[in-house]
Tab-separated table of C-alpha atoms in Angstrom:
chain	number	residue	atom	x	y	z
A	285	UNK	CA	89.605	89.092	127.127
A	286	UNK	CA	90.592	91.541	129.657
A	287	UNK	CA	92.731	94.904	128.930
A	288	UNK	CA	95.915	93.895	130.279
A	289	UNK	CA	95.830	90.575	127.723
A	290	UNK	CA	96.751	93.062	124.984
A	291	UNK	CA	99.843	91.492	123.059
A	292	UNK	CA	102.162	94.300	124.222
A	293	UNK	CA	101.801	94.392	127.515
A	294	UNK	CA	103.346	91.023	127.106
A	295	UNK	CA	105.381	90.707	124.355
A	296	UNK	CA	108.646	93.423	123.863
A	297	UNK	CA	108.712	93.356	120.589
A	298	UNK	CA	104.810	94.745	120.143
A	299	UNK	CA	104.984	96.694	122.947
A	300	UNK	CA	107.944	98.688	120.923
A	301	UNK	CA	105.803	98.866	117.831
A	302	UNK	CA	103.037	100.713	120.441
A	303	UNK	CA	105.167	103.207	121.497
A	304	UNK	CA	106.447	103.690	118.114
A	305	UNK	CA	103.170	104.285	116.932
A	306	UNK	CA	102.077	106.853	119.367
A	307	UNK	CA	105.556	108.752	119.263
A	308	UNK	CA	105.973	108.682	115.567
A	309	UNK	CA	102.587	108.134	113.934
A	310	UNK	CA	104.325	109.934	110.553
A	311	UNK	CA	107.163	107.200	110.493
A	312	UNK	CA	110.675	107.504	112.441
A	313	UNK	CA	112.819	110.614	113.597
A	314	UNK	CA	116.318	110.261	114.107
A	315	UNK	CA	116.980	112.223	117.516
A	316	UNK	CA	120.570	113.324	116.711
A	317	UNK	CA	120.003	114.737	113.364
A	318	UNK	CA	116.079	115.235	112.441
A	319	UNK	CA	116.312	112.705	109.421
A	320	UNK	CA	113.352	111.181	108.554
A	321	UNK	CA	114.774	109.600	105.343
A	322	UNK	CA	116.798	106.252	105.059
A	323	UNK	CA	116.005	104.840	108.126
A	324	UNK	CA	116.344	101.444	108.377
A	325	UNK	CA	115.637	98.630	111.140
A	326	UNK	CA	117.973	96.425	112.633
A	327	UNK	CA	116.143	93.206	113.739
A	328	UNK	CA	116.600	91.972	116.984
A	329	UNK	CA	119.106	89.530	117.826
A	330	UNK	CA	119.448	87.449	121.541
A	331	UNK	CA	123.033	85.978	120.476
A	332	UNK	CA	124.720	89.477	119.558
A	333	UNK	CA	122.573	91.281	121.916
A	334	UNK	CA	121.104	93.642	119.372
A	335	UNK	CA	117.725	95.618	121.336
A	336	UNK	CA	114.466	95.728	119.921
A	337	UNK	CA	113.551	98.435	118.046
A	338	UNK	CA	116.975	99.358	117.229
A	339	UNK	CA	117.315	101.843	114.164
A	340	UNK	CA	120.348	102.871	111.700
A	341	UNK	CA	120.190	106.120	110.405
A	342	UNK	CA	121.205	106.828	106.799
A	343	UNK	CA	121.921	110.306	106.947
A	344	UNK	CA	124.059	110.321	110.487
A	345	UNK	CA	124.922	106.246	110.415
A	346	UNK	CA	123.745	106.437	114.317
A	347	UNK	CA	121.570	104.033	115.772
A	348	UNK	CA	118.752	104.552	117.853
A	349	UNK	CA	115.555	103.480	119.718
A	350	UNK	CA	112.093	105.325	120.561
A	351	UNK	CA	113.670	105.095	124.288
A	352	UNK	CA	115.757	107.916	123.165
A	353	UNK	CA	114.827	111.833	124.315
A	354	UNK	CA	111.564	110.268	126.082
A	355	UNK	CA	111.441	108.753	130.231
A	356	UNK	CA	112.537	105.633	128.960
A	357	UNK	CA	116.147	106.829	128.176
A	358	UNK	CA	118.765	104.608	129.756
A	359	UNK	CA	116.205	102.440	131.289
A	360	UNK	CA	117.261	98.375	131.491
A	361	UNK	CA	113.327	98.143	132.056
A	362	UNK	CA	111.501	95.862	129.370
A	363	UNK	CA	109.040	98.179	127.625
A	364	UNK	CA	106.063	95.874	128.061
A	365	UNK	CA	106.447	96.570	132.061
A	366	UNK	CA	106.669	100.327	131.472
A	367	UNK	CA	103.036	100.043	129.575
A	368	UNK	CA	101.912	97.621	132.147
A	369	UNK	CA	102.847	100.718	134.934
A	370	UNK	CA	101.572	103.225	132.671
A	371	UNK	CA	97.841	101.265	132.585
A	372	UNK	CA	98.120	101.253	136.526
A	373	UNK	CA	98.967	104.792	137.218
A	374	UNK	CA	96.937	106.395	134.809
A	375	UNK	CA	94.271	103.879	135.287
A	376	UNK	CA	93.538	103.714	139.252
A	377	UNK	CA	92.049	107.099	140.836
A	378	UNK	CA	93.797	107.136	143.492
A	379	UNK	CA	96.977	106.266	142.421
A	380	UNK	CA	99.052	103.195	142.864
A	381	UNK	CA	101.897	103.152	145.664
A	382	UNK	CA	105.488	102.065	144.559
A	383	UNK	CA	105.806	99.427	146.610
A	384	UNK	CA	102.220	98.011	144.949
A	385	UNK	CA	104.017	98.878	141.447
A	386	UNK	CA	107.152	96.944	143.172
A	387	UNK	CA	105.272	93.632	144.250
A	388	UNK	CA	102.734	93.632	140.928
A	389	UNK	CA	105.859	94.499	138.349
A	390	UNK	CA	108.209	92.468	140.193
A	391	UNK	CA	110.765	94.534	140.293
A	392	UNK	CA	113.000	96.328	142.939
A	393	UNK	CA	110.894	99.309	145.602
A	394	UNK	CA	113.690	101.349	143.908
A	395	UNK	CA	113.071	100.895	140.673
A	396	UNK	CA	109.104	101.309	141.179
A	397	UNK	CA	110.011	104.705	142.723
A	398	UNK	CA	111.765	105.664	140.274
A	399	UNK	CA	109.856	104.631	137.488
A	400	UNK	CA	106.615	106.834	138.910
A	401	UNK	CA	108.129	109.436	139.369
A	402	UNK	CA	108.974	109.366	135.332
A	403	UNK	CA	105.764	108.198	134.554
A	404	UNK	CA	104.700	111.763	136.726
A	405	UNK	CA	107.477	113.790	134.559
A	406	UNK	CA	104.983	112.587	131.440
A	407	UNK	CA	101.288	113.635	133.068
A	408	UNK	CA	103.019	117.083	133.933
A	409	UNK	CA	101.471	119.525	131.103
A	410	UNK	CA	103.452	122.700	131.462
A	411	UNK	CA	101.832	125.830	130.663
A	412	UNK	CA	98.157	125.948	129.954
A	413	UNK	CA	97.453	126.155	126.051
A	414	UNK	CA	94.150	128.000	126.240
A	415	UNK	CA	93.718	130.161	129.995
A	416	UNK	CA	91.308	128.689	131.941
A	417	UNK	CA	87.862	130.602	131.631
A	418	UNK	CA	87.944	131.614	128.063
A	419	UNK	CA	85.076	132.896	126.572
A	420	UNK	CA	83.308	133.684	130.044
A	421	UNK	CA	83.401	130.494	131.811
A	422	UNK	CA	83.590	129.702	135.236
A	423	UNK	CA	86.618	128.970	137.075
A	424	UNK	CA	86.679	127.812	140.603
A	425	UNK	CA	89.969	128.863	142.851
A	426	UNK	CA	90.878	127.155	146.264
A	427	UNK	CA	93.625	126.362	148.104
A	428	UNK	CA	94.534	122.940	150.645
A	429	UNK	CA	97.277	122.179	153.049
A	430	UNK	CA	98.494	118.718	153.373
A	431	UNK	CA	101.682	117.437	154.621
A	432	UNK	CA	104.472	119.146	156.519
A	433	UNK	CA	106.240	122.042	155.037
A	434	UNK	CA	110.008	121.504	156.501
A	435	UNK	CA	110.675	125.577	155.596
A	436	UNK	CA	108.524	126.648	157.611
A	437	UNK	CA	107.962	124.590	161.206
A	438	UNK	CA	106.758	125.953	164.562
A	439	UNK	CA	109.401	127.128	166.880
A	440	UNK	CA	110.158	125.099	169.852
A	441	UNK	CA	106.904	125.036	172.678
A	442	UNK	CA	104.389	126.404	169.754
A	443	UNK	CA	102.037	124.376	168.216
A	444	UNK	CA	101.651	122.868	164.756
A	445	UNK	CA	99.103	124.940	162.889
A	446	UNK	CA	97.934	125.243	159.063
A	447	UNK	CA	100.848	127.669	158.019
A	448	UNK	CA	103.475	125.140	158.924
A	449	UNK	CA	101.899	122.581	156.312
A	450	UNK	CA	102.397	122.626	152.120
A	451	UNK	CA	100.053	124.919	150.585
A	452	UNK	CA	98.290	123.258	147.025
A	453	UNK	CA	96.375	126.082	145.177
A	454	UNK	CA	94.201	124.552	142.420
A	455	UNK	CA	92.379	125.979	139.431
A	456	UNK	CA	89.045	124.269	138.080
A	457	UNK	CA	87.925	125.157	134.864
A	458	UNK	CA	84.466	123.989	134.533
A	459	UNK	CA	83.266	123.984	131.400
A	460	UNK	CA	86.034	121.827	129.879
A	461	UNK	CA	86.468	119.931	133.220
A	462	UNK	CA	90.339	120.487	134.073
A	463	UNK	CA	92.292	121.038	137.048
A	464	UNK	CA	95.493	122.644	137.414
A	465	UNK	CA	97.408	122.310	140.617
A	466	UNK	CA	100.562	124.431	142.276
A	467	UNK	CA	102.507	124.030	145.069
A	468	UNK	CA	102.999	127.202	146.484
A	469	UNK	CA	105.371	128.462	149.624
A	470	UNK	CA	103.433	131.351	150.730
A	471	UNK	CA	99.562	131.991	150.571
A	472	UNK	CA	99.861	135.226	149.839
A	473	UNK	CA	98.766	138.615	147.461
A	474	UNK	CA	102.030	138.143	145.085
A	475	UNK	CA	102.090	134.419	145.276
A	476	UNK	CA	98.253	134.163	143.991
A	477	UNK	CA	98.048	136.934	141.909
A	478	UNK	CA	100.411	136.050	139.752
A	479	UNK	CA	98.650	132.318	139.646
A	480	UNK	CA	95.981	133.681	138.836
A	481	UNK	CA	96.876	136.309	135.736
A	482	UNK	CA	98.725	133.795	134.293
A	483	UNK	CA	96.827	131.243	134.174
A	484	UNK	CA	92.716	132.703	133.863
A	485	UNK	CA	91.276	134.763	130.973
A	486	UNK	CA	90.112	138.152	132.094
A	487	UNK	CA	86.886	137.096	130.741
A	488	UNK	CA	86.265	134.156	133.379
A	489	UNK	CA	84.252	133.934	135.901
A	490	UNK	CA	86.309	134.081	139.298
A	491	UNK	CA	84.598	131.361	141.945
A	492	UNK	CA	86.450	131.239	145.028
A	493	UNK	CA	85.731	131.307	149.236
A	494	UNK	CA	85.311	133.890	151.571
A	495	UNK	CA	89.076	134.778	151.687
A	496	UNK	CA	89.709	138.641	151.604
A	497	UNK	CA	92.580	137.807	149.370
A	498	UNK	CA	90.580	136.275	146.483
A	499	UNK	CA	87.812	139.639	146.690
A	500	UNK	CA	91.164	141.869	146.409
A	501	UNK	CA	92.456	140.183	143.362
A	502	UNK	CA	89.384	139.456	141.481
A	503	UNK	CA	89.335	143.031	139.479
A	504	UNK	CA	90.991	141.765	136.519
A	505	UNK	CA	88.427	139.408	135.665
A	506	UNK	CA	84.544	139.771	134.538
A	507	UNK	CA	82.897	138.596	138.025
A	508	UNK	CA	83.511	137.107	140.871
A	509	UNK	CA	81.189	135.493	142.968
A	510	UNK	CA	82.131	134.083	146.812
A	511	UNK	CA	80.389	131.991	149.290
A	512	UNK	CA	81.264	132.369	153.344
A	513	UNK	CA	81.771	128.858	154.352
A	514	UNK	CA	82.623	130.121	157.745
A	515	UNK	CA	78.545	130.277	157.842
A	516	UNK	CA	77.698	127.100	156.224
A	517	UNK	CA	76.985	128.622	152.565
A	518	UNK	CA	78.615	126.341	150.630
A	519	UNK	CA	76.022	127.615	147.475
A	520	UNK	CA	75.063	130.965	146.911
A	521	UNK	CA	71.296	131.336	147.431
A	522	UNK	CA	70.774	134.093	145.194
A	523	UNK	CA	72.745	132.542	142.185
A	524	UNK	CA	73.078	128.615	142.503
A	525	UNK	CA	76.297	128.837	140.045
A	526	UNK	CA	78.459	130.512	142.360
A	527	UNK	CA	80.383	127.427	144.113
A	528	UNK	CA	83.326	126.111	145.003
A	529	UNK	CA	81.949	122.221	144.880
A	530	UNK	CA	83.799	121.034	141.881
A	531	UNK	CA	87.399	122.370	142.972
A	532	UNK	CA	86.312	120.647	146.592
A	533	UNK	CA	85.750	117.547	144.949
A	534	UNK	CA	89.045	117.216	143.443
A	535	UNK	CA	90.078	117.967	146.532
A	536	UNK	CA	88.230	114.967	147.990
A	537	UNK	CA	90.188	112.545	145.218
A	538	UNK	CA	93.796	113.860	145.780
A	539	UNK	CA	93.008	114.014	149.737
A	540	UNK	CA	92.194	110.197	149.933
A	541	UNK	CA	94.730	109.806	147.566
A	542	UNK	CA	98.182	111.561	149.166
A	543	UNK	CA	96.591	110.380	152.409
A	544	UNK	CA	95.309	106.619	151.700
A	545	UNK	CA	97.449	105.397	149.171
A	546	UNK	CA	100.873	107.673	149.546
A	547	UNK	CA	100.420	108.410	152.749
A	548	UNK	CA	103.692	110.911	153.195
A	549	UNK	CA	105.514	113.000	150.406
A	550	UNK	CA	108.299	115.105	151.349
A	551	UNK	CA	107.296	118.913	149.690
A	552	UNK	CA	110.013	118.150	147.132
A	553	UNK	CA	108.050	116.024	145.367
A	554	UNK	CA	104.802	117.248	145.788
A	555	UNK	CA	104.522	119.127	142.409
A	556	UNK	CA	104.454	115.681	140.433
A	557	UNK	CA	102.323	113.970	142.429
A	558	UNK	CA	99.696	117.297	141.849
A	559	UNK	CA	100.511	116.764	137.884
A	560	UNK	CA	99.298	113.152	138.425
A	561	UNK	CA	95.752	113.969	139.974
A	562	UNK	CA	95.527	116.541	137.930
A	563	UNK	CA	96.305	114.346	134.815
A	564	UNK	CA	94.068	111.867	135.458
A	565	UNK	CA	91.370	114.646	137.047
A	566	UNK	CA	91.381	116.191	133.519
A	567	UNK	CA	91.294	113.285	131.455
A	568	UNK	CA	88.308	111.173	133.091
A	569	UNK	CA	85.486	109.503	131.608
A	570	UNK	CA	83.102	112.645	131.846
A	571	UNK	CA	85.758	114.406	129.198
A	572	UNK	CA	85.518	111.520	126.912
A	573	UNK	CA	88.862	109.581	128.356
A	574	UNK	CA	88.291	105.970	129.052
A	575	UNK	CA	91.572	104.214	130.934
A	576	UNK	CA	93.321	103.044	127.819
A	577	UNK	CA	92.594	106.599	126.132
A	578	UNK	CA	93.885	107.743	128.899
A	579	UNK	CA	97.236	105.700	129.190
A	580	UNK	CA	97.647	106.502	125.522
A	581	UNK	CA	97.392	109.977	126.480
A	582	UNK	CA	100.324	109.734	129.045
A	583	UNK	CA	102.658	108.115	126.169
A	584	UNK	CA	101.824	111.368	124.913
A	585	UNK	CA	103.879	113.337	126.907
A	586	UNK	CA	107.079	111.006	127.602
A	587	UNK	CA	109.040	112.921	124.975
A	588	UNK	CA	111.276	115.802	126.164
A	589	UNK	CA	110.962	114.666	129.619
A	590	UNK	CA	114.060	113.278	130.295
A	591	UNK	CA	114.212	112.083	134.074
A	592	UNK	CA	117.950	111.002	136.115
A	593	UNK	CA	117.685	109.182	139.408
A	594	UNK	CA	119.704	112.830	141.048
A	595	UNK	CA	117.261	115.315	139.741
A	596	UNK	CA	113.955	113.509	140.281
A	597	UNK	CA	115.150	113.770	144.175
A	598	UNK	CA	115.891	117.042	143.707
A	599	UNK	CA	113.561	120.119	144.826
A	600	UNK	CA	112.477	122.277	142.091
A	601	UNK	CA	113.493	125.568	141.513
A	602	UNK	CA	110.879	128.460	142.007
């Protein structure tokens, strides 16, 4: 028996109970009023189309599903082929390009954008609930460009150089293991500073490259320790702990990844596509996620994240 023979990635009815289970493990919540009380179910019916996992509320009389207030709102999507996506994204480490999601799903390249792009809403964790680096760990700070950044092109006759591309800043803490990503315009003091106060304990240890920048804004924070890859020290020889490796080899997953599997992704939606390596970066085997673990861990966050077709191709606001 293989993963994906699990009863609801197949059948609607249990993939409804699996959601269910994961979004209300204390028993249903009625999204319009809070009630918790009364609730009964409404069975499914083919000849009056009645939907599966339809509830009546017996405080408001409104009836509901666990679609409602999550990424599944409004969707005409079975559930079992949202779980089957979910497995895919969250389980491939690369990532899994909507028209692969289109032909496997069988479904429209529309849809399978679409559909991502929710399934991205969900990895995306918001603010950090503990800052990286508490209780005097390290925390590893670098920066990539990848992609074109259409604010900021070469003028006619120069040449394309690194400033003209997106700038992704990234934050590894290593002693849990997670990655944090931003998509930032500028590379610059105010841009990074304020990255980097909000989001490290003054405690930490500050890793980071031979950029004057990083050596300028490391005073808040307990040490700081660089290494000049502009001479080939890519490991400090007088303490082997100051490194940037683990932030570079995130780097080497979402690299292969925008670049192999994605291959272009206007700067607009760059932010989710961050939230998915980072996802998946931070919940991997060696922090005790195994692919379903993982997918159940997604299902996690589909509530409150409430996704239209018009916004999801719209840039976000700084």
């Amino acid at each position: 028996m293989s993963v994906l023979s699990r009863p609801y990635f197949h059948d609607e009815q249990a993939a409804f109970d699996f959601v269910e289970s994961i979004i209300w493990p204390q028993g249903p919540v009625c999204p319009k009023c809070g009630g918790v009380e009364r609730i009964s179910k409404i069975a499914p019916n083919k000849a009056t189309r009645v939907r599966y996992g339809l509830k009546k509320c017996g405080q408001c009389r409104s009836q509901f599903t666990v679609r409602m207030g999550t990424i599944f709102e409004e969707s005409k999507l079975p559930m079992t082929k949202w779980l089957q996506a979910i497995f895919l994204m969250t389980a491939s480490k690369k990532g899994v390009s909507a028209h692969q999601l289109h032909r496997t799903l069988e479904i429209t390249y529309k849809t399978a954008w679409f559909l991502a792009h929710r399934i991205r809403e969900a990895m995306r964790s918001g603010e950090l609930a503990v800052p990286f680096g508490s209780g005097g760990g390290a925390v590893e700070v670098d920066e990539t460009y990848i992609g074109r950044n259409p604010d900021n092109q070469p003028k006619e006759g120069k040449k394309f150089r690194t400033p003209n591309m997106n700038c992704v800043m990234t934050l590894v803490d290593r002693d849990t293991g997670a990655s944090k990503c931003f998509v930032i315009d500028r590379f610059d003091a105010a841009t990074v500073g304020a990255i980097l106060s909000e989001n490290i304990s003054t405690e930490a240890r500050l890793m980071t490259d031979e950029a004057p920048m990083y050596k300028f804004l490391s005073y808040p924070f307990a040490d700081h320790g660089q290494v000049t890859h502009g001479r080939g020290e890519y490991v400090s020889r007088q303490d082997y702990t100051v490194h940037t490796q683990t932030v570079e080899g995130f780097y080497s997953i979402f690299k292969r990844g925008m670049k192999g599997v994605y291959q272009h992704c206007a700067k607009k939606h760059l932010h989710r596509y961050a939230a998915e390596f980072d996802f998946r970066y931070s919940h991997r085997i060696a922090n005790g996620y195994d692919d379903t673990q993982r997918a159940v861990k997604a299902l996690e966050g589909v509530v409150g994240k409430r996704l239209t077709y018009r916004s999801a191709d719209e840039r976000p606001q700084a």
